[in-house]
mmCIF file of C-alpha atoms in Angstrom:
data_model
loop_
_atom_site.group_PDB
_atom_site.id
_atom_site.type_symbol
_atom_site.label_atom_id
_atom_site.label_comp_id
_atom_site.label_asym_id
_atom_site.label_seq_id
_atom_site.Cartn_x
_atom_site.Cartn_y
_atom_site.Cartn_z
ATOM 1 C CA UNK A 1 -70.927 15.699 53.591
ATOM 2 C CA UNK A 2 -74.477 14.331 53.753
ATOM 3 C CA UNK A 3 -75.092 11.377 56.031
ATOM 4 C CA UNK A 4 -73.483 8.266 54.795
ATOM 5 C CA UNK A 5 -71.508 10.018 52.185
ATOM 6 C CA UNK A 6 -67.982 11.226 52.981
ATOM 7 C CA UNK A 7 -66.943 14.648 51.939
ATOM 8 C CA UNK A 8 -65.195 14.877 48.358
ATOM 9 C CA UNK A 9 -61.479 15.080 48.583
ATOM 10 C CA UNK A 10 -60.033 18.528 47.900
ATOM 11 C CA UNK A 11 -58.701 19.039 44.267
ATOM 12 C CA UNK A 12 -55.180 17.888 43.539
ATOM 13 C CA UNK A 13 -52.896 20.795 42.857
ATOM 14 C CA UNK A 14 -52.047 21.274 39.216
ATOM 15 C CA UNK A 15 -49.518 24.072 39.012
ATOM 16 C CA UNK A 16 -48.192 25.096 35.570
ATOM 17 C CA UNK A 17 -44.882 23.869 34.559
ATOM 18 C CA UNK A 18 -41.934 26.146 35.011
ATOM 19 C CA UNK A 19 -40.241 27.624 31.899
ATOM 20 C CA UNK A 20 -37.957 25.098 30.221
ATOM 21 C CA UNK A 21 -34.467 26.433 30.381
ATOM 22 C CA UNK A 22 -31.895 23.686 30.674
ATOM 23 C CA UNK A 23 -29.629 24.831 27.759
ATOM 24 C CA UNK A 24 -28.682 21.299 26.741
ATOM 25 C CA UNK A 25 -27.574 19.827 30.058
ATOM 26 C CA UNK A 26 -26.185 16.310 30.198
ATOM 27 C CA UNK A 27 -27.059 14.491 33.410
ATOM 28 C CA UNK A 28 -24.651 11.514 33.863
ATOM 29 C CA UNK A 29 -25.527 8.648 36.146
ATOM 30 C CA UNK A 30 -22.354 6.613 37.001
ATOM 31 C CA UNK A 31 -22.531 2.745 36.634
ATOM 32 C CA UNK A 32 -18.983 1.616 36.779
ATOM 33 C CA UNK A 33 -18.199 -1.436 34.514
ATOM 34 C CA UNK A 34 -20.859 -0.737 32.005
ATOM 35 C CA UNK A 35 -19.585 -1.209 28.377
ATOM 36 C CA UNK A 36 -22.739 0.181 26.886
ATOM 37 C CA UNK A 37 -24.353 3.439 27.721
ATOM 38 C CA UNK A 38 -28.074 4.232 27.891
ATOM 39 C CA UNK A 39 -28.867 7.611 26.422
ATOM 40 C CA UNK A 40 -32.213 9.472 26.598
ATOM 41 C CA UNK A 41 -32.875 13.072 25.472
ATOM 42 C CA UNK A 42 -36.030 15.115 25.776
ATOM 43 C CA UNK A 43 -37.953 18.260 26.132
ATOM 44 C CA UNK A 44 -41.580 19.293 26.772
ATOM 45 C CA UNK A 45 -43.926 18.398 24.082
ATOM 46 C CA UNK A 46 -47.566 19.180 23.223
ATOM 47 C CA UNK A 47 -51.039 18.343 24.438
ATOM 48 C CA UNK A 48 -53.611 16.452 22.413
ATOM 49 C CA UNK A 49 -55.525 19.566 21.498
ATOM 50 C CA UNK A 50 -52.341 21.330 20.186
ATOM 51 C CA UNK A 51 -52.951 22.130 16.437
ATOM 52 C CA UNK A 52 -49.339 20.643 15.806
ATOM 53 C CA UNK A 53 -50.208 17.262 17.293
ATOM 54 C CA UNK A 54 -50.942 15.749 13.991
ATOM 55 C CA UNK A 55 -47.919 17.015 12.027
ATOM 56 C CA UNK A 56 -45.723 15.995 14.992
ATOM 57 C CA UNK A 57 -47.203 12.574 14.844
ATOM 58 C CA UNK A 58 -46.288 12.365 11.153
ATOM 59 C CA UNK A 59 -42.837 13.500 11.928
ATOM 60 C CA UNK A 60 -42.555 10.850 14.533
ATOM 61 C CA UNK A 61 -43.182 8.293 11.944
ATOM 62 C CA UNK A 62 -40.742 9.920 9.452
ATOM 63 C CA UNK A 63 -37.928 9.672 12.188
ATOM 64 C CA UNK A 64 -38.914 6.206 13.433
ATOM 65 C CA UNK A 65 -40.194 3.934 10.907
ATOM 66 C CA UNK A 66 -38.029 1.097 9.461
ATOM 67 C CA UNK A 67 -35.708 3.148 7.032
ATOM 68 C CA UNK A 68 -36.630 6.270 8.793
ATOM 69 C CA UNK A 69 -34.266 9.155 9.415
ATOM 70 C CA UNK A 70 -32.951 8.041 12.783
ATOM 71 C CA UNK A 71 -32.571 4.558 11.594
ATOM 72 C CA UNK A 72 -30.701 5.617 8.419
ATOM 73 C CA UNK A 73 -28.370 8.081 10.113
ATOM 74 C CA UNK A 74 -27.571 6.436 13.405
ATOM 75 C CA UNK A 75 -27.697 2.873 12.660
ATOM 76 C CA UNK A 76 -27.126 2.287 8.895
ATOM 77 C CA UNK A 77 -24.733 5.059 8.071
ATOM 78 C CA UNK A 78 -22.910 5.424 11.420
ATOM 79 C CA UNK A 79 -23.473 2.146 13.186
ATOM 80 C CA UNK A 80 -23.804 3.885 16.567
ATOM 81 C CA UNK A 81 -26.744 1.880 17.900
ATOM 82 C CA UNK A 82 -28.810 -1.163 16.978
ATOM 83 C CA UNK A 83 -32.086 0.391 17.855
ATOM 84 C CA UNK A 84 -32.703 4.223 18.181
ATOM 85 C CA UNK A 85 -36.158 6.039 18.477
ATOM 86 C CA UNK A 86 -37.552 9.475 18.734
ATOM 87 C CA UNK A 87 -40.890 11.161 18.848
ATOM 88 C CA UNK A 88 -43.771 12.924 20.619
ATOM 89 C CA UNK A 89 -45.945 11.445 23.308
ATOM 90 C CA UNK A 90 -48.896 13.861 23.557
ATOM 91 C CA UNK A 91 -50.316 14.580 26.905
ATOM 92 C CA UNK A 92 -53.944 15.392 28.117
ATOM 93 C CA UNK A 93 -55.544 18.699 27.256
ATOM 94 C CA UNK A 94 -54.207 20.536 30.393
ATOM 95 C CA UNK A 95 -50.525 18.947 30.280
ATOM 96 C CA UNK A 96 -47.904 18.940 27.588
ATOM 97 C CA UNK A 97 -46.447 15.691 26.654
ATOM 98 C CA UNK A 98 -42.864 14.896 25.911
ATOM 99 C CA UNK A 99 -40.502 14.655 23.013
ATOM 100 C CA UNK A 100 -38.013 11.959 23.851
ATOM 101 C CA UNK A 101 -35.215 10.194 21.777
ATOM 102 C CA UNK A 102 -32.793 7.446 22.897
ATOM 103 C CA UNK A 103 -30.677 4.425 22.296
ATOM 104 C CA UNK A 104 -28.222 2.012 23.769
ATOM 105 C CA UNK A 105 -24.569 2.669 22.344
ATOM 106 C CA UNK A 106 -20.824 2.049 23.039
ATOM 107 C CA UNK A 107 -20.193 5.664 21.899
ATOM 108 C CA UNK A 108 -22.687 8.107 23.566
ATOM 109 C CA UNK A 109 -20.900 11.328 22.646
ATOM 110 C CA UNK A 110 -21.014 10.312 19.017
ATOM 111 C CA UNK A 111 -24.497 9.186 19.116
ATOM 112 C CA UNK A 112 -25.644 12.508 20.694
ATOM 113 C CA UNK A 113 -23.920 14.370 17.873
ATOM 114 C CA UNK A 114 -25.645 12.295 15.333
ATOM 115 C CA UNK A 115 -28.970 12.565 16.923
ATOM 116 C CA UNK A 116 -28.486 16.359 17.091
ATOM 117 C CA UNK A 117 -27.608 16.444 13.396
ATOM 118 C CA UNK A 118 -30.625 14.418 12.384
ATOM 119 C CA UNK A 119 -33.080 16.482 14.576
ATOM 120 C CA UNK A 120 -31.595 19.753 13.305
ATOM 121 C CA UNK A 121 -32.206 18.628 9.794
ATOM 122 C CA UNK A 122 -35.777 17.944 10.784
ATOM 123 C CA UNK A 123 -36.045 21.677 11.738
ATOM 124 C CA UNK A 124 -34.516 23.060 8.456
ATOM 125 C CA UNK A 125 -35.596 20.839 5.821
ATOM 126 C CA UNK A 126 -39.103 19.547 4.708
ATOM 127 C CA UNK A 127 -39.617 15.993 4.640
ATOM 128 C CA UNK A 128 -40.325 14.581 1.018
ATOM 129 C CA UNK A 129 -43.789 14.150 -0.180
ATOM 130 C CA UNK A 130 -43.001 10.321 -0.172
ATOM 131 C CA UNK A 131 -41.934 10.444 3.401
ATOM 132 C CA UNK A 132 -45.135 12.215 4.543
ATOM 133 C CA UNK A 133 -47.307 9.937 2.530
ATOM 134 C CA UNK A 134 -45.530 6.728 3.975
ATOM 135 C CA UNK A 135 -45.962 8.179 7.571
ATOM 136 C CA UNK A 136 -49.584 9.110 6.962
ATOM 137 C CA UNK A 137 -50.351 5.671 5.781
ATOM 138 C CA UNK A 138 -48.565 4.055 8.582
ATOM 139 C CA UNK A 139 -50.611 6.165 11.090
ATOM 140 C CA UNK A 140 -54.005 5.684 9.373
ATOM 141 C CA UNK A 141 -53.515 1.947 8.830
ATOM 142 C CA UNK A 142 -53.475 1.621 12.684
ATOM 143 C CA UNK A 143 -56.837 3.587 12.928
ATOM 144 C CA UNK A 144 -58.971 0.434 12.562
ATOM 145 C CA UNK A 145 -57.666 -1.050 15.812
ATOM 146 C CA UNK A 146 -59.303 1.696 17.773
ATOM 147 C CA UNK A 147 -62.497 -0.245 16.908
ATOM 148 C CA UNK A 148 -61.166 -3.669 17.451
ATOM 149 C CA UNK A 149 -63.657 -4.427 20.287
ATOM 150 C CA UNK A 150 -66.643 -2.942 22.247
ATOM 151 C CA UNK A 151 -64.421 -2.818 25.245
ATOM 152 C CA UNK A 152 -61.757 -0.640 23.554
ATOM 153 C CA UNK A 153 -64.499 1.693 22.254
ATOM 154 C CA UNK A 154 -65.917 2.107 25.769
ATOM 155 C CA UNK A 155 -62.524 2.591 27.338
ATOM 156 C CA UNK A 156 -61.615 5.239 24.766
ATOM 157 C CA UNK A 157 -64.952 7.100 25.399
ATOM 158 C CA UNK A 158 -64.176 6.949 29.119
ATOM 159 C CA UNK A 159 -60.652 8.322 28.669
ATOM 160 C CA UNK A 160 -61.918 11.216 26.543
ATOM 161 C CA UNK A 161 -64.378 12.168 29.120
ATOM 162 C CA UNK A 162 -61.883 12.096 31.930
ATOM 163 C CA UNK A 163 -59.229 14.196 30.041
ATOM 164 C CA UNK A 164 -61.760 16.668 28.433
ATOM 165 C CA UNK A 165 -61.739 15.680 24.829
ATOM 166 C CA UNK A 166 -64.805 15.606 22.640
ATOM 167 C CA UNK A 167 -66.355 12.308 21.731
ATOM 168 C CA UNK A 168 -65.465 12.628 18.049
ATOM 169 C CA UNK A 169 -61.819 13.529 18.735
ATOM 170 C CA UNK A 170 -60.512 10.347 17.103
ATOM 171 C CA UNK A 171 -62.256 11.302 13.847
ATOM 172 C CA UNK A 172 -60.991 14.891 14.062
ATOM 173 C CA UNK A 173 -57.449 13.347 14.613
ATOM 174 C CA UNK A 174 -57.705 11.147 11.526
ATOM 175 C CA UNK A 175 -58.848 14.214 9.410
ATOM 176 C CA UNK A 176 -55.860 16.039 10.805
ATOM 177 C CA UNK A 177 -53.447 13.315 9.767
ATOM 178 C CA UNK A 178 -54.910 13.135 6.288
ATOM 179 C CA UNK A 179 -54.502 16.900 5.789
ATOM 180 C CA UNK A 180 -50.805 17.097 6.965
ATOM 181 C CA UNK A 181 -48.355 18.413 4.336
ATOM 182 C CA UNK A 182 -44.500 18.471 4.232
ATOM 183 C CA UNK A 183 -44.681 22.361 5.006
ATOM 184 C CA UNK A 184 -46.881 21.476 8.171
ATOM 185 C CA UNK A 185 -44.384 19.055 9.407
ATOM 186 C CA UNK A 186 -41.472 21.422 9.018
ATOM 187 C CA UNK A 187 -43.379 24.317 10.670
ATOM 188 C CA UNK A 188 -44.429 22.190 13.516
ATOM 189 C CA UNK A 189 -40.703 21.048 14.025
ATOM 190 C CA UNK A 190 -39.478 24.495 14.017
ATOM 191 C CA UNK A 191 -41.956 25.467 16.758
ATOM 192 C CA UNK A 192 -41.488 22.508 18.983
ATOM 193 C CA UNK A 193 -38.047 20.849 18.321
ATOM 194 C CA UNK A 194 -34.941 22.303 19.828
ATOM 195 C CA UNK A 195 -32.004 19.929 19.520
ATOM 196 C CA UNK A 196 -29.235 22.152 21.245
ATOM 197 C CA UNK A 197 -31.603 22.616 24.224
ATOM 198 C CA UNK A 198 -32.655 18.932 24.865
ATOM 199 C CA UNK A 199 -32.032 17.491 28.402
ATOM 200 C CA UNK A 200 -30.026 14.378 28.144
ATOM 201 C CA UNK A 201 -29.605 11.540 30.596
ATOM 202 C CA UNK A 202 -26.751 9.190 30.186
ATOM 203 C CA UNK A 203 -26.251 6.036 32.260
ATOM 204 C CA UNK A 204 -22.689 4.911 31.735
ATOM 205 C CA UNK A 205 -19.253 4.328 33.332
ATOM 206 C CA UNK A 206 -18.299 7.942 34.097
ATOM 207 C CA UNK A 207 -14.590 7.184 34.117
ATOM 208 C CA UNK A 208 -14.838 5.941 30.656
ATOM 209 C CA UNK A 209 -17.501 8.211 29.114
ATOM 210 C CA UNK A 210 -17.452 11.413 30.923
ATOM 211 C CA UNK A 211 -14.520 13.021 29.084
ATOM 212 C CA UNK A 212 -15.967 12.479 25.688
ATOM 213 C CA UNK A 213 -19.343 13.815 26.788
ATOM 214 C CA UNK A 214 -17.615 16.960 28.107
ATOM 215 C CA UNK A 215 -15.829 17.347 24.796
ATOM 216 C CA UNK A 216 -19.199 18.011 23.350
ATOM 217 C CA UNK A 217 -19.069 21.449 24.901
ATOM 218 C CA UNK A 218 -22.375 20.869 26.913
ATOM 219 C CA UNK A 219 -22.649 21.108 30.738
ATOM 220 C CA UNK A 220 -22.132 17.703 32.285
ATOM 221 C CA UNK A 221 -23.598 17.091 35.714
ATOM 222 C CA UNK A 222 -23.227 13.924 37.742
ATOM 223 C CA UNK A 223 -26.557 12.639 39.057
ATOM 224 C CA UNK A 224 -26.948 10.278 41.829
ATOM 225 C CA UNK A 225 -29.996 8.081 42.175
ATOM 226 C CA UNK A 226 -31.078 6.180 45.561
ATOM 227 C CA UNK A 227 -30.802 2.494 44.957
#
């Protein structure tokens, strides 16, 4: 570089992600003696600029809010977990985010079956107009916190510049949320949610829980992590 100025570093490699083809694999991490299992399932999601980002945010609220579908199915009806969550974390413009769902449970195989049932329902049935309205209001009510301080506004502008979003992205996002319909939510779920193909990680006592996980008919692979 010029005198007194070091040469800029080379660009960081950014190869595209390989095709997602796990076929519903369950990765089991053995922790002998655990009476509860930690369960997390996921698949690639969407970027911030994806047209489905707003409908998927609404669906996340439909699934997660107090009294939402996951809460009702997995906690209230079946008593399989005290807390359960699932939704999309969108990534920058050149990276997909993740869909993740998970819980702590004493019955991981039953929980995975109930989770798949709830997510499959999201792919096949429109949410009600009331569910969508509540989810939209929940999301829009948090909008004001984006302007809570000058520092937060400056930080947001910096982040938008760094990840390649337009300065008015937040207002476009709000307009997108306001326009979401039940049909939009169902169409987005059908494009991006694939319950049978989710990769699942379970941390549990393998001696106790591996047989019931294998009984689900999904491939179970032992995974060893370095301590």
